[in-house]
Amino acid sequence: SYREATPGWSSEKLNRNYMFRNYLKIAWRNLWRNKAFSVINIVGLSVGLACCMLIFLYTMDEVSYDRFNVNAQNIYHLTADSHVFKGSSTGDVPGPNFKRQLPEIQDFVRIQGTDYTVRRGAEVFDQEALLVDSNFFSVFTFPAIAGNLRTALKDIHSVVLSEEIAEKYFGKQNPVGKTLDLKVDDKFQPFMITAIIRKSPQNSSIKIKMLLSKKLNRISDSWFNFSENTFFVVKPGADIKKLDAKMNRIYITDA
């Protein structure tokens, strides 16, 4: 018999194998008899699984944003909510004022988006740029390809480029120590390239092409300017709800 000719096969294994084949036959017959119903169920299941996968991938992408920063767990983006304005933009005043009065705040950095006219040789370009405080790289983690990030933005006529923008203006050569002419107050001025950083990660909310000192464009000392973003590094263990309440009290008193 078959069982006698197949060493190692017990009757229990053969029974399980026989039952499995029967289940498959029955399932196939049922599907074939109810073709429309089967197609609807299979398509519905496929669409449901695809939607679940897309939702999962989207969620994973969203929660991964900015997590590459070493200080990610302690970085907070200041938002404004007043009778004048509601949104994520602030002015020059909140950062230094809150840092001075609240010991829970370890550091702050301000970021302002702008555009500059850049001259390289005989060619002129429009270039997106970010104006930032000189401590930008002590708050955010963007690896350097060349240059010293700790001192890269100390001078008002310093400029940091991403690798793609560096290649745009200088090709494959290392441009650190060279200059680019930027138009400031209707005059071209030379800016020293002090560092080159890697391209911003896809899951970064800050996309860097060119970084310049915020000293180039000071905003008036008013709480009611909303043209830049302010980020705080909060000391580990700080109570964020209490800190938020303290900020509101300072704003009500000082604004």
Coordinates of C-alpha atoms in Angstrom, one line a residue:
S1 CA 0.0 0.0 0.0
Y2 CA 1.0 3.7 -0.2
R3 CA 1.6 3.9 3.5
E4 CA 3.8 0.8 3.4
A5 CA 5.9 2.3 0.5
T6 CA 6.4 5.6 2.2
P7 CA 8.8 5.2 5.2
G8 CA 8.3 7.8 8.0
W9 CA 4.7 8.6 7.1
S10 CA 2.3 7.8 10.0
S11 CA -1.4 7.3 9.5
E12 CA -2.0 10.6 11.3
K13 CA 0.2 12.5 8.9
L14 CA -1.6 10.9 5.9
N15 CA -5.0 11.8 7.4
R16 CA -4.0 15.4 7.9
N17 CA -2.6 15.5 4.3
Y18 CA -5.9 14.0 2.9
M19 CA -8.0 16.4 4.9
F20 CA -6.1 19.4 3.8
R21 CA -6.5 18.4 0.1
N22 CA -10.2 17.9 0.7
Y23 CA -10.5 21.3 2.3
L24 CA -8.8 22.9 -0.7
K25 CA -11.2 21.1 -3.1
I26 CA -14.2 22.2 -1.2
A27 CA -13.0 25.8 -0.9
W28 CA -12.3 25.9 -4.7
R29 CA -15.7 24.4 -5.6
N30 CA -17.5 27.0 -3.4
L31 CA -15.5 29.8 -4.9
W32 CA -16.2 28.5 -8.4
R33 CA -20.0 28.1 -7.8
N34 CA -20.3 31.7 -6.3
K35 CA -18.0 33.6 -8.7
A36 CA -19.4 37.1 -8.2
F37 CA -19.6 36.7 -4.4
S38 CA -16.0 35.4 -4.3
V39 CA -14.6 38.2 -6.5
I40 CA -16.3 40.8 -4.3
N41 CA -14.8 39.2 -1.2
I42 CA -11.3 38.8 -2.6
V43 CA -11.2 42.3 -4.0
G44 CA -12.6 43.8 -0.8
L45 CA -10.0 41.9 1.3
S46 CA -7.2 43.1 -1.1
V47 CA -8.3 46.7 -1.0
G48 CA -8.6 46.6 2.8
L49 CA -5.1 45.1 3.2
A50 CA -3.7 47.7 0.8
C51 CA -5.3 50.5 2.7
C52 CA -4.0 49.2 6.0
M53 CA -0.5 49.0 4.6
L54 CA -0.7 52.5 3.2
I55 CA -2.0 53.9 6.5
F56 CA 0.7 52.1 8.4
L57 CA 3.5 53.4 6.0
Y58 CA 2.1 57.0 6.2
T59 CA 1.9 56.9 10.0
M60 CA 5.5 55.5 10.2
D61 CA 6.7 58.3 7.9
E62 CA 4.9 61.0 9.9
V63 CA 6.2 59.9 13.3
S64 CA 9.8 59.6 11.9
Y65 CA 10.0 63.3 11.1
D66 CA 12.9 65.1 12.7
R67 CA 13.8 62.0 14.9
F68 CA 17.3 62.0 13.5
N69 CA 18.1 65.0 15.7
V70 CA 20.2 64.1 18.8
N71 CA 18.0 66.5 20.8
A72 CA 14.7 65.3 19.2
Q73 CA 13.0 64.4 22.5
N74 CA 13.6 67.8 24.0
I75 CA 13.1 70.2 21.0
Y76 CA 9.8 72.1 20.9
H77 CA 8.4 74.4 18.2
L78 CA 6.9 77.6 19.7
T79 CA 3.5 78.5 18.3
A80 CA 1.4 81.7 18.7
D81 CA -2.2 81.9 19.6
S82 CA -3.5 85.4 20.3
H83 CA -6.1 87.8 19.2
V84 CA -3.6 89.1 16.6
F85 CA -2.3 85.9 15.0
K86 CA -2.6 82.1 15.4
G87 CA 0.1 79.8 13.8
S88 CA 3.6 78.5 14.0
S89 CA 5.4 81.8 13.2
T90 CA 6.9 84.1 15.9
G91 CA 9.3 87.0 16.0
D92 CA 12.7 87.9 17.5
V93 CA 11.4 88.6 21.0
P94 CA 10.0 85.3 22.4
G95 CA 13.2 83.2 22.1
P96 CA 15.6 85.4 24.2
N97 CA 12.9 86.6 26.6
F98 CA 11.7 83.1 27.5
K99 CA 15.3 81.8 27.7
R100 CA 16.3 84.6 30.1
Q101 CA 13.3 84.1 32.4
L102 CA 12.7 80.4 32.4
P103 CA 15.4 78.0 33.8
E104 CA 13.6 75.1 32.1
I105 CA 14.8 76.3 28.7
Q106 CA 18.3 75.2 27.8
D107 CA 18.6 76.9 24.4
F108 CA 16.7 78.4 21.6
V109 CA 17.2 79.0 17.9
R110 CA 15.3 81.1 15.4
I111 CA 14.8 80.4 11.7
Q112 CA 13.6 82.8 9.0
G113 CA 13.1 81.8 5.4
T114 CA 14.2 84.3 2.7
D115 CA 15.6 84.6 -0.8
Y116 CA 18.9 86.1 -1.9
T117 CA 20.3 87.1 -5.3
V118 CA 23.6 85.2 -5.7
R119 CA 26.4 86.1 -8.2
R120 CA 28.9 83.5 -9.2
G121 CA 31.2 84.9 -11.9
A122 CA 29.1 86.5 -14.6
E123 CA 26.0 84.5 -13.7
V124 CA 23.3 85.6 -11.3
F125 CA 20.9 83.3 -9.5
D126 CA 17.9 83.5 -7.2
Q127 CA 18.6 81.3 -4.1
E128 CA 16.4 80.1 -1.2
A129 CA 18.1 80.6 2.1
L130 CA 17.5 80.4 5.9
L131 CA 18.6 83.0 8.4
V132 CA 19.4 81.3 11.7
D133 CA 21.1 82.0 15.0
S134 CA 24.7 81.0 15.2
N135 CA 24.0 78.1 17.6
F136 CA 21.8 76.4 15.0
F137 CA 24.0 73.3 14.8
S138 CA 24.1 72.8 18.6
V139 CA 20.3 72.4 18.4
F140 CA 19.8 70.5 15.1
T141 CA 21.8 67.6 13.8
F142 CA 23.0 68.0 10.2
P143 CA 26.3 66.3 9.5
A144 CA 29.1 68.3 8.0
I145 CA 31.0 67.2 4.9
A146 CA 33.6 70.0 5.3
G147 CA 34.1 72.9 7.7
N148 CA 33.6 73.4 11.5
L149 CA 29.9 73.7 12.3
R150 CA 30.5 75.1 15.8
T151 CA 32.0 78.3 14.3
A152 CA 30.4 78.2 10.8
L153 CA 27.9 81.0 11.5
K154 CA 29.7 83.2 14.0
D155 CA 30.6 85.9 11.4
I156 CA 27.8 87.9 9.7
H157 CA 29.4 87.3 6.3
S158 CA 29.6 83.6 6.7
V159 CA 27.5 81.1 4.6
V160 CA 26.9 77.4 4.9
L161 CA 25.8 75.4 1.9
S162 CA 24.2 72.0 1.4
E163 CA 26.2 69.6 -0.8
E164 CA 23.7 70.0 -3.7
I165 CA 24.0 73.8 -3.7
A166 CA 27.8 73.7 -3.3
E167 CA 27.9 71.5 -6.4
K168 CA 25.6 73.9 -8.2
Y169 CA 28.0 76.8 -7.7
F170 CA 31.4 75.1 -7.5
G171 CA 31.1 71.7 -9.1
K172 CA 33.0 68.8 -7.4
Q173 CA 35.7 71.0 -5.7
N174 CA 35.7 71.8 -2.0
P175 CA 34.4 75.4 -1.8
V176 CA 35.2 76.0 2.0
G177 CA 37.3 79.2 2.2
K178 CA 36.0 80.5 -1.1
T179 CA 33.4 83.3 -1.5
L180 CA 30.0 83.8 -3.0
D181 CA 28.6 87.3 -3.8
L182 CA 25.2 87.9 -2.2
K183 CA 23.1 91.0 -2.8
V184 CA 22.5 92.8 0.4
D185 CA 20.9 96.3 0.5
D186 CA 21.1 96.5 -3.3
K187 CA 24.9 95.8 -3.3
F188 CA 26.7 92.6 -3.9
Q189 CA 28.9 91.6 -0.9
P190 CA 31.3 88.7 -0.6
F191 CA 30.4 85.9 1.8
M192 CA 32.9 83.3 3.0
I193 CA 31.8 79.7 2.7
T194 CA 32.6 78.2 6.1
A195 CA 31.0 74.7 5.9
I196 CA 29.3 72.2 3.6
I197 CA 26.6 69.9 5.1
R198 CA 24.9 66.8 3.8
K199 CA 21.5 67.0 2.0
S200 CA 18.6 67.3 4.5
P201 CA 17.0 64.0 5.1
Q202 CA 13.6 63.4 3.5
N203 CA 11.9 63.2 6.9
S204 CA 13.3 66.6 8.0
S205 CA 10.9 69.5 8.4
I206 CA 13.8 71.8 7.9
K207 CA 15.2 71.7 4.3
I208 CA 18.6 73.4 4.1
K209 CA 20.0 74.8 0.9
M210 CA 21.9 77.9 2.2
L211 CA 22.3 79.1 5.8
L212 CA 23.2 82.7 6.8
S213 CA 23.4 84.6 10.0
K214 CA 20.2 86.0 11.4
K215 CA 22.1 89.2 12.1
L216 CA 21.6 90.1 8.5
N217 CA 18.0 90.8 9.0
R218 CA 16.9 91.9 12.5
I219 CA 13.2 92.2 13.2
S220 CA 11.8 95.0 15.4
D221 CA 11.6 94.3 19.1
S222 CA 7.9 93.5 19.3
W223 CA 6.0 90.5 20.4
F224 CA 3.7 91.0 17.4
N225 CA 6.0 90.1 14.6
F226 CA 5.3 86.7 13.0
S227 CA 7.9 86.1 10.3
E228 CA 10.1 83.3 11.7
N229 CA 10.1 80.1 13.6
T230 CA 11.4 79.7 17.1
F231 CA 12.6 76.3 18.6
F232 CA 13.5 75.6 22.2
V233 CA 15.6 72.9 23.7
V234 CA 13.9 72.1 27.0
K235 CA 15.9 70.5 29.9
P236 CA 15.1 66.8 30.4
G237 CA 12.4 66.2 33.0
A238 CA 10.8 69.7 32.6
D239 CA 7.0 69.8 33.0
I240 CA 5.8 71.0 29.6
K241 CA 2.3 72.0 30.8
K242 CA 3.7 74.1 33.6
L243 CA 6.3 75.6 31.2
D244 CA 3.5 76.5 28.8
A245 CA 1.6 78.3 31.5
K246 CA 4.7 80.3 32.6
M247 CA 5.2 81.3 28.9
N248 CA 1.7 82.6 28.7
R249 CA 2.1 84.6 32.0
I250 CA 5.3 86.2 30.6
Y251 CA 3.6 87.0 27.3
I252 CA 0.6 88.7 29.1
T253 CA 2.9 90.7 31.3
D254 CA 5.5 91.8 28.7
A255 CA 3.6 92.0 25.4

